[in-house]
XYZ file of C-alpha atoms in Angstrom:
399
model
C 135.639 166.837 94.483
C 133.836 163.654 95.604
C 134.066 162.232 92.076
C 137.810 162.924 92.108
C 138.155 161.117 95.454
C 136.024 158.239 94.158
C 138.326 157.597 91.191
C 141.411 157.964 93.379
C 140.003 155.528 95.946
C 139.216 152.963 93.234
C 142.832 153.184 92.107
C 144.091 152.796 95.703
C 142.049 149.570 95.990
C 143.315 148.349 92.601
C 146.900 149.479 93.278
C 147.004 147.740 96.660
C 145.573 144.572 95.093
C 147.760 144.356 91.979
C 151.092 143.681 93.622
C 154.124 141.789 92.427
C 152.234 138.633 93.463
C 150.320 138.909 90.192
C 153.435 137.643 88.409
C 153.231 134.430 90.422
C 149.657 133.652 89.296
C 150.629 131.782 86.091
C 153.094 129.636 88.065
C 150.561 129.037 90.865
C 147.865 128.012 88.396
C 150.174 125.893 86.211
C 148.697 122.438 85.844
C 145.117 123.580 86.489
C 144.202 124.414 82.923
C 142.997 127.881 81.885
C 139.301 127.195 82.593
C 139.903 125.879 86.119
C 142.301 128.737 86.917
C 139.756 131.253 85.598
C 136.973 129.748 87.762
C 139.241 129.917 90.831
C 140.228 133.548 90.205
C 136.595 134.638 89.703
C 135.479 132.740 92.832
C 138.159 134.370 95.009
C 137.329 137.795 93.533
C 133.627 137.291 94.369
C 134.504 136.279 97.952
C 136.791 139.278 98.521
C 134.358 141.759 96.962
C 131.545 140.344 99.125
C 133.561 140.688 102.360
C 134.654 144.216 101.351
C 130.953 145.139 101.099
C 130.415 143.532 104.528
C 133.017 145.994 105.866
C 130.935 148.865 104.487
C 127.873 147.450 106.245
C 129.879 147.739 109.480
C 131.351 151.180 108.804
C 127.943 152.818 108.243
C 127.219 152.553 111.992
C 130.692 153.691 113.148
C 132.673 156.927 113.172
C 134.235 158.021 109.894
C 137.781 157.378 111.160
C 137.049 153.951 112.704
C 139.383 151.079 111.805
C 139.240 147.343 112.473
C 140.496 148.059 116.003
C 137.355 150.040 116.907
C 134.933 147.893 114.894
C 136.149 144.641 116.446
C 135.946 146.074 119.969
C 132.385 147.318 119.334
C 131.007 144.018 118.011
C 133.305 141.268 119.306
C 134.586 142.700 122.588
C 138.157 142.747 123.878
C 139.057 139.271 122.568
C 137.880 140.176 119.082
C 139.837 143.431 119.281
C 143.039 141.598 120.290
C 142.610 139.096 117.446
C 141.982 141.910 114.938
C 144.972 143.916 116.168
C 147.314 140.910 116.060
C 146.166 139.968 112.532
C 146.615 143.513 111.188
C 150.013 144.061 112.807
C 151.345 140.606 111.888
C 150.262 140.770 108.251
C 151.037 144.426 107.567
C 154.383 144.511 109.358
C 155.388 141.354 107.434
C 154.325 142.909 104.123
C 155.982 146.272 104.841
C 159.188 144.536 105.947
C 159.248 142.487 102.734
C 158.497 145.566 100.603
C 161.274 147.569 102.284
C 163.815 144.721 102.000
C 162.931 143.747 98.409
C 162.228 147.244 97.130
C 165.302 148.635 98.865
C 167.550 146.089 97.148
C 166.017 146.951 93.754
C 166.383 150.685 94.414
C 170.007 150.245 95.512
C 170.812 148.364 92.304
C 169.216 151.094 90.154
C 171.043 153.896 92.003
C 174.378 152.080 91.691
C 173.886 151.400 87.971
C 172.470 154.846 87.182
C 175.021 156.935 89.075
C 178.038 154.571 89.059
C 177.952 154.351 92.858
C 178.494 151.500 95.291
C 175.967 152.017 98.086
C 174.850 149.153 100.356
C 171.381 147.574 99.965
C 170.465 148.921 103.435
C 170.740 152.481 102.087
C 168.166 151.682 99.407
C 165.810 150.305 102.088
C 166.173 153.448 104.208
C 165.548 155.752 101.212
C 162.451 153.766 100.175
C 161.025 153.759 103.721
C 161.602 157.541 104.068
C 159.945 158.339 100.713
C 156.861 156.143 101.279
C 156.682 157.170 104.948
C 156.739 160.867 104.043
C 153.950 160.496 101.467
C 151.740 158.488 103.865
C 152.371 160.957 106.722
C 151.270 163.853 104.503
C 147.844 162.229 104.152
C 145.594 160.087 101.967
C 145.238 162.817 99.337
C 149.022 162.717 98.725
C 148.936 158.905 98.581
C 146.069 159.215 96.082
C 148.043 161.579 93.814
C 151.251 159.517 93.824
C 149.306 156.285 93.398
C 147.517 157.696 90.333
C 150.839 158.486 88.655
C 152.391 155.098 89.480
C 149.226 153.185 88.586
C 148.931 154.992 85.235
C 152.527 154.075 84.360
C 151.844 150.511 85.526
C 148.854 150.234 83.160
C 150.945 151.571 80.243
C 153.676 149.004 81.008
C 151.092 146.205 81.236
C 149.440 147.286 77.981
C 152.855 147.268 76.272
C 153.579 143.827 77.685
C 150.225 142.486 76.486
C 150.842 144.017 73.050
C 154.255 142.336 72.748
C 153.049 138.921 73.935
C 149.557 138.577 72.385
C 150.852 137.357 68.962
C 152.421 134.344 70.700
C 149.199 133.120 72.344
C 147.958 129.772 71.020
C 144.356 128.700 71.540
C 145.208 125.032 72.003
C 147.192 125.826 75.166
C 144.092 127.458 76.676
C 141.999 124.360 75.915
C 144.380 121.907 77.585
C 142.823 119.855 80.355
C 144.317 119.998 83.863
C 147.353 117.807 84.396
C 146.915 117.399 88.132
C 143.593 118.193 89.840
C 145.199 118.268 93.305
C 147.191 121.385 92.369
C 144.049 123.505 92.828
C 144.556 123.351 96.613
C 148.137 124.605 96.196
C 146.938 127.523 94.041
C 144.189 128.718 96.422
C 146.391 130.630 98.957
C 148.362 132.389 96.182
C 145.227 133.499 94.319
C 143.567 134.544 97.595
C 146.441 136.793 98.686
C 146.438 138.355 95.190
C 143.058 139.961 96.030
C 144.016 141.373 99.421
C 143.070 145.048 99.795
C 140.854 145.035 102.911
C 143.396 146.727 105.160
C 143.033 149.929 103.129
C 139.193 150.049 103.419
C 139.112 152.146 106.654
C 141.495 154.697 105.072
C 139.212 154.957 102.020
C 136.111 155.369 104.228
C 137.882 158.170 106.107
C 138.952 159.792 102.811
C 135.627 159.552 100.939
C 133.257 159.878 103.915
C 130.321 157.693 104.992
C 128.597 157.774 101.610
C 127.726 154.073 101.286
C 126.542 154.340 97.677
C 129.863 155.872 96.582
C 131.931 153.520 98.751
C 130.090 150.513 97.307
C 130.997 151.712 93.805
C 134.637 152.143 94.904
C 134.876 148.596 96.275
C 133.193 146.886 93.321
C 135.038 148.829 90.589
C 138.339 148.843 92.512
C 138.257 145.047 92.875
C 136.949 144.468 89.322
C 139.935 146.193 87.680
C 142.462 143.667 89.081
C 140.118 140.842 88.060
C 140.121 142.017 84.429
C 143.921 142.456 84.426
C 144.465 139.035 86.046
C 142.254 137.361 83.429
C 144.191 139.006 80.572
C 147.468 138.015 82.229
C 146.279 134.409 82.524
C 145.140 134.395 78.884
C 148.556 135.516 77.695
C 150.801 133.561 80.074
C 148.867 130.284 79.802
C 148.302 130.805 76.089
C 152.021 131.137 75.354
C 153.069 127.866 76.984
C 151.589 124.429 77.520
C 150.667 123.361 81.055
C 153.693 121.027 81.090
C 156.048 123.880 80.113
C 154.556 126.151 82.784
C 155.089 123.477 85.413
C 158.742 123.169 84.365
C 159.372 126.920 84.853
C 161.906 127.263 87.657
C 160.097 129.907 89.665
C 159.392 133.482 88.592
C 162.827 134.160 86.991
C 162.476 131.006 84.893
C 158.954 131.974 83.837
C 160.035 135.506 82.814
C 163.005 134.083 80.893
C 160.694 131.628 79.107
C 158.209 134.239 77.878
C 161.057 136.589 76.837
C 162.627 133.718 74.893
C 159.335 132.768 73.175
C 158.727 136.400 72.179
C 162.413 136.721 71.218
C 162.366 140.165 72.788
C 164.597 141.349 75.647
C 162.163 144.225 76.244
C 159.682 141.711 77.703
C 161.935 140.986 80.688
C 162.520 144.739 81.151
C 158.755 145.418 81.074
C 158.069 142.613 83.592
C 160.746 143.933 85.967
C 159.454 147.510 85.650
C 155.923 146.296 86.337
C 157.169 144.426 89.427
C 158.825 147.621 90.738
C 155.662 149.699 90.180
C 153.439 146.971 91.644
C 155.595 146.856 94.765
C 155.393 150.657 95.142
C 151.584 150.888 94.788
C 151.022 147.902 97.101
C 153.430 149.356 99.672
C 151.537 152.671 99.575
C 148.149 151.007 100.122
C 149.305 148.643 102.863
C 151.279 151.269 104.808
C 148.386 153.753 104.542
C 146.042 151.160 106.066
C 148.557 150.393 108.855
C 149.117 154.115 109.518
C 145.387 154.809 109.973
C 145.022 151.646 112.056
C 147.660 152.871 114.519
C 146.195 156.390 114.530
C 142.877 154.868 115.635
C 144.400 152.340 118.073
C 146.553 154.963 119.855
C 143.950 157.748 119.504
C 146.313 159.994 117.556
C 144.848 163.071 115.864
C 145.609 164.661 112.498
C 148.049 167.257 113.848
C 151.615 167.242 112.524
C 153.170 165.952 115.786
C 150.637 163.127 116.104
C 151.059 162.095 112.465
C 154.845 161.973 112.830
C 154.495 159.777 115.951
C 152.106 157.462 114.091
C 154.527 157.305 111.140
C 157.373 156.233 113.447
C 155.230 153.410 114.896
C 154.233 152.395 111.359
C 157.613 152.404 109.607
C 160.420 151.986 112.184
C 159.673 148.327 113.172
C 159.440 146.951 109.596
C 162.497 149.007 108.596
C 164.385 147.523 111.541
C 163.429 143.986 110.531
C 164.304 144.691 106.885
C 167.753 145.965 107.901
C 168.726 143.501 110.641
C 166.548 140.401 110.251
C 164.854 140.432 106.826
C 164.443 136.646 106.675
C 162.324 136.646 109.833
C 159.401 138.574 108.418
C 159.849 137.281 104.897
C 159.404 133.807 106.440
C 156.288 135.160 108.165
C 154.794 135.836 104.736
C 154.304 132.065 104.551
C 151.461 132.643 107.014
C 150.054 135.594 105.043
C 147.009 133.720 103.747
C 145.985 132.695 107.292
C 146.296 136.260 108.647
C 144.427 137.623 105.614
C 141.583 135.089 106.062
C 141.135 136.291 109.651
C 141.343 139.949 108.604
C 139.277 139.850 105.392
C 136.847 136.945 105.945
C 136.315 135.697 109.517
C 136.246 139.089 111.280
C 133.860 140.816 108.794
C 131.543 137.769 108.825
C 131.490 137.562 112.646
C 130.993 141.309 113.132
C 128.227 141.588 110.536
C 126.451 138.576 112.075
C 126.489 140.324 115.474
C 125.444 143.651 113.947
C 122.495 142.118 112.086
C 121.391 140.424 115.307
C 121.136 143.867 116.906
C 118.799 144.962 114.064
C 120.424 148.354 113.390
C 119.020 148.543 109.846
C 120.605 150.549 107.045
C 122.581 149.128 104.126
C 122.665 145.314 104.123
C 124.695 143.141 101.743
C 122.542 140.587 99.944
C 122.730 136.910 100.813
C 121.649 136.960 104.438
C 123.099 134.430 106.874
C 123.545 131.927 104.040
C 126.035 134.292 102.368
C 127.902 134.702 105.682
C 128.072 130.915 106.120
C 129.406 130.382 102.573
C 132.088 133.067 103.103
C 133.140 131.454 106.411
C 133.382 128.013 104.754
C 135.562 129.514 102.008
C 137.808 130.926 104.725
C 138.121 127.480 106.323
C 139.031 125.982 102.915
C 141.756 128.594 102.322
C 143.282 128.067 105.784
C 143.126 124.285 105.274
C 144.971 124.614 101.942
C 147.620 126.837 103.547
C 147.974 124.402 106.463
C 148.386 121.437 104.106
C 151.129 123.335 102.254
C 152.957 124.113 105.495
C 152.675 120.453 106.562
C 154.142 119.362 103.217
C 150.997 117.451 102.214
C 150.628 119.483 99.007
C 153.322 121.395 97.045
C 153.992 125.047 97.850
C 153.977 126.952 94.562
C 153.958 130.522 93.280
């Protein structure tokens, strides 16, 4: 049973991580050169895996159902708890609102085309929110089962896409030197948010139990799978076009049209769109599960049916409302996603682990000592600086 949960939890981590943002990676890294982009992706993966392990170091001394709300209060006091709660709610409500608005529009289009109907986009958003909300309310085991099915289909679609595009990869494109070194700062926030899965860690701890050895395996393998897929995706996308051609792609639609044209295969665009739909669904499941368990902990709700329904309403009604009546508001908030994620996935784990180690509680300790904590914090400062420079218009916003 534990082995079954371990595999499922790895796929929840990978499914939450591999969102539709993956499709933006080639555009974000255009102009860096394959080698530079690869180094950046591996560096961000190492940072996020390290801070995920820091979270396990914290969870070993807490209750099984503890979330960032409880952990931050224990180690950083009320101010730390308020900062943690604001970061989680801001980031996750923004993501859920964007998923409901974007996914609802896609679902509405498919229903209209498939059944010759003419329903409004808002209906698609409501249907999507009800389906995902029902699965999350039923529990992590149901999320695990649905995620396995969706993730398996997603891997088949990706494998098909790689198979169709591999013959068009040219080695000389991968050896091209960077066109513009400064673009690396623009790429950092996009790559960083492509490895965001930390909000689902408390849900996985609650699901698997406080078995640190198993949880460590879940985090490392769950984060490694997206890394491998991202590297393959970079190999193919950057190998098909020169850096100059990638830079000329007019956003994601232009990039998809370019690779479909090079492969001379309309099925490529269909496969990319299907992948985007599946990626949105698995990411939405992981993010909303993390938010659901966060609210259950924050409001001290139990696992009874009435309590779970109340928690589901708090989790899904606000983002659904924004998606229906003010979608641009929270989609604009996604511009700040990297900053909220740095606080959530880097600064808070580093600060809490530093305090915990000072109290000398013992147990599992991530390697690297205080030097590792300092390096992670500096990386967080760099990511926020890059995001701030983008928002100030000092460097281009891409991806």
